[in-house]
mmCIF file of C-alpha atoms in Angstrom:
data_model
loop_
_atom_site.group_PDB
_atom_site.id
_atom_site.type_symbol
_atom_site.label_atom_id
_atom_site.label_comp_id
_atom_site.label_asym_id
_atom_site.label_seq_id
_atom_site.Cartn_x
_atom_site.Cartn_y
_atom_site.Cartn_z
ATOM 1 C CA ASP A 1 0.000 0.000 0.000
ATOM 2 C CA LEU A 2 2.774 2.435 0.928
ATOM 3 C CA LYS A 3 4.809 1.425 -2.134
ATOM 4 C CA LEU A 4 1.797 2.085 -4.391
ATOM 5 C CA LYS A 5 1.364 5.535 -2.884
ATOM 6 C CA GLN A 6 5.057 6.336 -3.365
ATOM 7 C CA THR A 7 4.866 5.202 -6.999
ATOM 8 C CA ALA A 8 1.783 7.360 -7.551
ATOM 9 C CA LEU A 9 3.553 10.373 -6.022
ATOM 10 C CA LEU A 10 6.598 9.812 -8.236
ATOM 11 C CA ARG A 11 4.350 9.538 -11.281
ATOM 12 C CA LEU A 12 2.673 12.839 -10.379
ATOM 13 C CA GLU A 13 6.049 14.508 -9.811
ATOM 14 C CA ALA A 14 7.264 13.179 -13.194
ATOM 15 C CA GLU A 15 4.184 14.623 -14.919
ATOM 16 C CA GLN A 16 4.849 18.029 -13.329
ATOM 17 C CA LEU A 17 8.508 17.964 -14.381
ATOM 18 C CA LEU A 18 7.566 16.960 -17.931
ATOM 19 C CA ALA A 19 5.062 19.812 -18.145
ATOM 20 C CA ALA A 20 7.892 22.271 -17.426
ATOM 21 C CA ALA A 21 10.507 20.508 -19.605
ATOM 22 C CA GLU A 22 12.645 22.381 -22.112
ATOM 23 C CA VAL A 23 12.491 21.199 -25.726
ATOM 24 C CA VAL A 24 15.900 20.364 -27.218
ATOM 25 C CA GLY A 25 15.715 19.037 -30.767
ATOM 26 C CA ASP A 26 13.069 16.339 -30.727
ATOM 27 C CA ALA A 27 13.393 15.676 -26.997
ATOM 28 C CA ARG A 28 12.120 17.112 -23.744
ATOM 29 C CA LEU A 29 14.919 17.946 -21.316
ATOM 30 C CA VAL A 30 14.297 17.665 -17.586
ATOM 31 C CA ALA A 31 17.173 18.911 -15.409
ATOM 32 C CA ARG A 32 16.639 19.121 -11.652
ATOM 33 C CA VAL A 33 18.618 19.149 -8.403
ATOM 34 C CA PHE A 34 17.232 17.418 -5.313
ATOM 35 C CA PRO A 35 18.933 18.270 -2.009
ATOM 36 C CA GLY A 36 19.501 15.243 0.222
ATOM 37 C CA ARG A 37 17.031 12.978 -1.567
ATOM 38 C CA ASP A 38 17.413 9.185 -1.652
ATOM 39 C CA THR A 39 19.309 7.959 -4.736
ATOM 40 C CA ASP A 40 16.924 5.044 -5.373
ATOM 41 C CA GLU A 41 13.954 7.407 -5.292
ATOM 42 C CA VAL A 42 15.608 9.763 -7.790
ATOM 43 C CA ARG A 43 16.469 6.783 -10.010
ATOM 44 C CA GLN A 44 12.808 5.688 -9.902
ATOM 45 C CA LEU A 45 11.732 9.230 -10.773
ATOM 46 C CA GLY A 46 14.148 9.158 -13.709
ATOM 47 C CA ASN A 47 12.607 5.875 -14.858
ATOM 48 C CA GLN A 48 9.150 7.440 -14.689
ATOM 49 C CA LEU A 49 10.357 10.384 -16.769
ATOM 50 C CA VAL A 50 12.023 8.364 -19.522
ATOM 51 C CA ALA A 51 9.046 6.010 -19.710
ATOM 52 C CA ALA A 52 7.068 8.948 -21.139
ATOM 53 C CA GLY A 53 9.115 8.758 -24.358
ATOM 54 C CA GLY A 54 11.275 11.366 -26.059
ATOM 55 C CA VAL A 55 12.805 12.493 -22.758
ATOM 56 C CA VAL A 56 16.306 13.223 -21.500
ATOM 57 C CA ALA A 57 16.465 13.354 -17.683
ATOM 58 C CA LEU A 58 19.454 14.981 -15.977
ATOM 59 C CA LEU A 59 18.877 14.584 -12.242
ATOM 60 C CA GLY A 60 21.226 15.435 -9.405
ATOM 61 C CA ILE A 61 21.319 14.940 -5.658
ATOM 62 C CA ALA A 62 23.187 17.462 -3.495
ATOM 63 C CA GLY A 63 24.688 16.413 -0.185
ATOM 64 C CA GLU A 64 27.596 14.595 1.462
ATOM 65 C CA ARG A 65 27.697 12.104 -1.407
ATOM 66 C CA ALA A 66 26.339 14.015 -4.382
ATOM 67 C CA GLN A 67 24.962 11.842 -7.179
ATOM 68 C CA LEU A 68 24.058 12.416 -10.807
ATOM 69 C CA VAL A 69 21.438 10.195 -12.424
ATOM 70 C CA PHE A 70 21.094 10.618 -16.196
ATOM 71 C CA GLY A 71 18.735 8.777 -18.503
ATOM 72 C CA ARG A 72 16.974 9.023 -21.817
ATOM 73 C CA SER A 73 14.053 7.259 -23.393
ATOM 74 C CA ALA A 74 14.894 4.372 -25.691
ATOM 75 C CA ASP A 75 13.232 6.382 -28.471
ATOM 76 C CA GLY A 76 15.033 9.513 -27.317
ATOM 77 C CA PRO A 77 17.568 11.438 -29.352
ATOM 78 C CA GLY A 78 20.437 9.307 -30.600
ATOM 79 C CA PHE A 79 22.874 12.177 -30.126
ATOM 80 C CA ALA A 80 22.207 12.084 -26.369
ATOM 81 C CA HIS A 81 24.610 9.370 -25.142
ATOM 82 C CA MET A 82 24.260 9.433 -21.371
ATOM 83 C CA GLY A 83 27.701 7.904 -20.704
ATOM 84 C CA GLU A 84 29.331 10.685 -22.711
ATOM 85 C CA LEU A 85 27.035 13.384 -21.337
ATOM 86 C CA ILE A 86 27.828 12.604 -17.698
ATOM 87 C CA LYS A 87 31.596 13.079 -18.142
ATOM 88 C CA PRO A 88 31.618 16.905 -18.234
ATOM 89 C CA ALA A 89 29.127 16.975 -15.365
ATOM 90 C CA LEU A 90 31.325 14.753 -13.193
ATOM 91 C CA ALA A 91 34.324 16.956 -14.028
ATOM 92 C CA VAL A 92 32.454 19.940 -12.595
ATOM 93 C CA LEU A 93 31.958 18.027 -9.333
ATOM 94 C CA GLY A 94 35.718 17.327 -9.202
ATOM 95 C CA GLY A 95 36.859 13.875 -8.206
ATOM 96 C CA ALA A 96 33.456 12.319 -8.796
ATOM 97 C CA ARG A 97 33.422 8.972 -10.574
ATOM 98 C CA GLY A 98 30.862 7.228 -12.706
ATOM 99 C CA GLY A 99 29.805 6.303 -16.189
ATOM 100 C CA GLY A 100 27.180 4.490 -18.149
ATOM 101 C CA GLY A 101 25.830 3.565 -21.524
ATOM 102 C CA SER A 102 23.770 5.222 -24.212
ATOM 103 C CA VAL A 103 20.486 5.338 -22.283
ATOM 104 C CA ALA A 104 21.568 5.560 -18.626
ATOM 105 C CA ALA A 105 24.507 6.802 -16.560
ATOM 106 C CA GLN A 106 25.205 7.506 -12.911
ATOM 107 C CA GLY A 107 28.070 8.913 -10.889
ATOM 108 C CA GLY A 108 29.162 11.042 -7.988
ATOM 109 C CA GLY A 109 30.371 10.341 -4.491
ATOM 110 C CA THR A 110 31.950 13.663 -3.599
ATOM 111 C CA PRO A 111 30.356 16.242 -1.294
ATOM 112 C CA ALA A 112 28.574 18.986 -3.248
ATOM 113 C CA ASP A 113 25.991 21.632 -2.448
ATOM 114 C CA GLU A 114 22.994 22.505 -4.621
ATOM 115 C CA ALA A 115 24.917 25.169 -6.564
ATOM 116 C CA ALA A 116 27.704 22.736 -7.500
ATOM 117 C CA VAL A 117 25.261 20.040 -8.601
ATOM 118 C CA ALA A 118 23.263 22.640 -10.563
ATOM 119 C CA ALA A 119 26.500 23.715 -12.300
ATOM 120 C CA ALA A 120 27.209 20.066 -13.185
ATOM 121 C CA LEU A 121 23.725 19.647 -14.678
ATOM 122 C CA LYS A 122 24.136 22.942 -16.527
ATOM 123 C CA ALA A 123 27.378 21.665 -18.100
ATOM 124 C CA ALA A 124 25.653 18.478 -19.253
ATOM 125 C CA ALA A 125 22.634 20.373 -20.586
ATOM 126 C CA ALA A 126 24.916 22.749 -22.508
ATOM 127 C CA ARG A 127 26.692 19.788 -24.093
ATOM 128 C CA LEU A 128 23.337 18.249 -24.976
ATOM 129 C CA ARG A 129 22.173 21.457 -26.637
ATOM 130 C CA GLU A 130 25.470 21.702 -28.524
ATOM 131 C CA ASP A 131 25.373 18.075 -29.680
ATOM 132 C CA GLY A 132 21.760 18.412 -30.751
ATOM 133 C CA ARG A 133 22.296 21.186 -33.290
ATOM 134 C CA CYS A 134 24.155 21.694 -36.471
ATOM 135 C CA GLN A 135 25.996 24.967 -37.036
ATOM 136 C CA HIS A 136 22.800 26.532 -38.317
ATOM 137 C CA GLY A 137 20.660 25.326 -35.406
ATOM 138 C CA ILE A 138 18.316 23.483 -37.732
ATOM 139 C CA ALA A 139 19.247 19.789 -37.732
ATOM 140 C CA THR A 140 17.599 17.302 -35.398
ATOM 141 C CA PRO A 141 18.272 13.564 -35.048
ATOM 142 C CA ARG A 142 15.413 12.879 -37.454
ATOM 143 C CA ARG A 143 15.870 15.787 -39.875
ATOM 144 C CA PRO A 144 19.126 16.895 -41.481
ATOM 145 C CA CYS A 145 19.860 20.612 -41.773
ATOM 146 C CA ARG A 146 18.396 22.075 -44.962
ATOM 147 C CA VAL A 147 21.424 24.364 -45.335
ATOM 148 C CA CYS A 148 24.397 22.056 -44.777
ATOM 149 C CA ARG A 149 22.386 18.813 -44.861
ATOM 150 C CA SER A 150 24.322 17.574 -41.864
ATOM 151 C CA SER A 151 23.008 15.313 -39.166
ATOM 152 C CA PRO A 152 23.964 15.751 -35.493
ATOM 153 C CA THR A 153 24.701 12.026 -35.271
ATOM 154 C CA CYS A 154 27.429 12.309 -37.925
ATOM 155 C CA LYS A 155 30.952 12.210 -36.473
ATOM 156 C CA ARG A 156 32.036 14.595 -39.255
ATOM 157 C CA ASN A 157 29.457 17.196 -38.186
ATOM 158 C CA THR A 158 31.759 19.443 -36.173
ATOM 159 C CA PRO A 159 32.480 23.177 -36.486
ATOM 160 C CA THR A 160 35.877 22.414 -38.042
ATOM 161 C CA ASN A 161 34.057 20.655 -40.871
ATOM 162 C CA TRP A 162 32.095 23.741 -41.887
ATOM 163 C CA PRO A 163 34.343 25.801 -44.143
ATOM 164 C CA ALA A 164 32.443 28.820 -45.433
ATOM 165 C CA GLY A 165 29.480 27.754 -43.316
ATOM 166 C CA LEU A 166 28.999 24.316 -44.878
ATOM 167 C CA CYS A 167 29.646 20.824 -43.617
ATOM 168 C CA ARG A 168 32.129 18.822 -45.727
ATOM 169 C CA ALA A 169 29.315 16.414 -46.376
ATOM 170 C CA ALA A 170 27.114 19.179 -47.832
ATOM 171 C CA SER A 171 26.627 17.124 -50.976
ATOM 172 C CA GLY A 172 24.286 14.814 -49.103
ATOM 173 C CA PRO A 173 23.034 13.667 -45.722
ATOM 174 C CA THR A 174 25.760 12.300 -43.472
ATOM 175 C CA ARG A 175 25.404 9.171 -41.409
#
């Protein structure tokens, strides 16, 4: 009975967070710091969020052993690799360790206040926004840029590959 109530509360909290989510490319980004909250509870909340589909969840816990819990929906943006996204966030926390795969990552362990955890989430969100756009800010994981025809999932789609404002692969979609 208590577990059902907790699950219902987490589902309601997930709905509220999704309603306020930022849109990045084709995904909804939820980034939130929770001071002193239980890691398992935050992980369950993350699972509720990503179950909605098309979601990237960047969640952090401030306290004596700060934790970052990142996840994305299986149908979420391919450019959002959680294991890669958590690295700059852990660097902000200094000395924190962790990692993960394409759809989930976790790390932490160092003491950090809310401001430090918020800065870590901000670093990850900035990287996500950067990875999710071509130079022109048009491309999404499902739609190449109409100007340079690049795709954010292309390894060649970097600023150094845009001489005169065009991707080297401007002759066709890159994949």
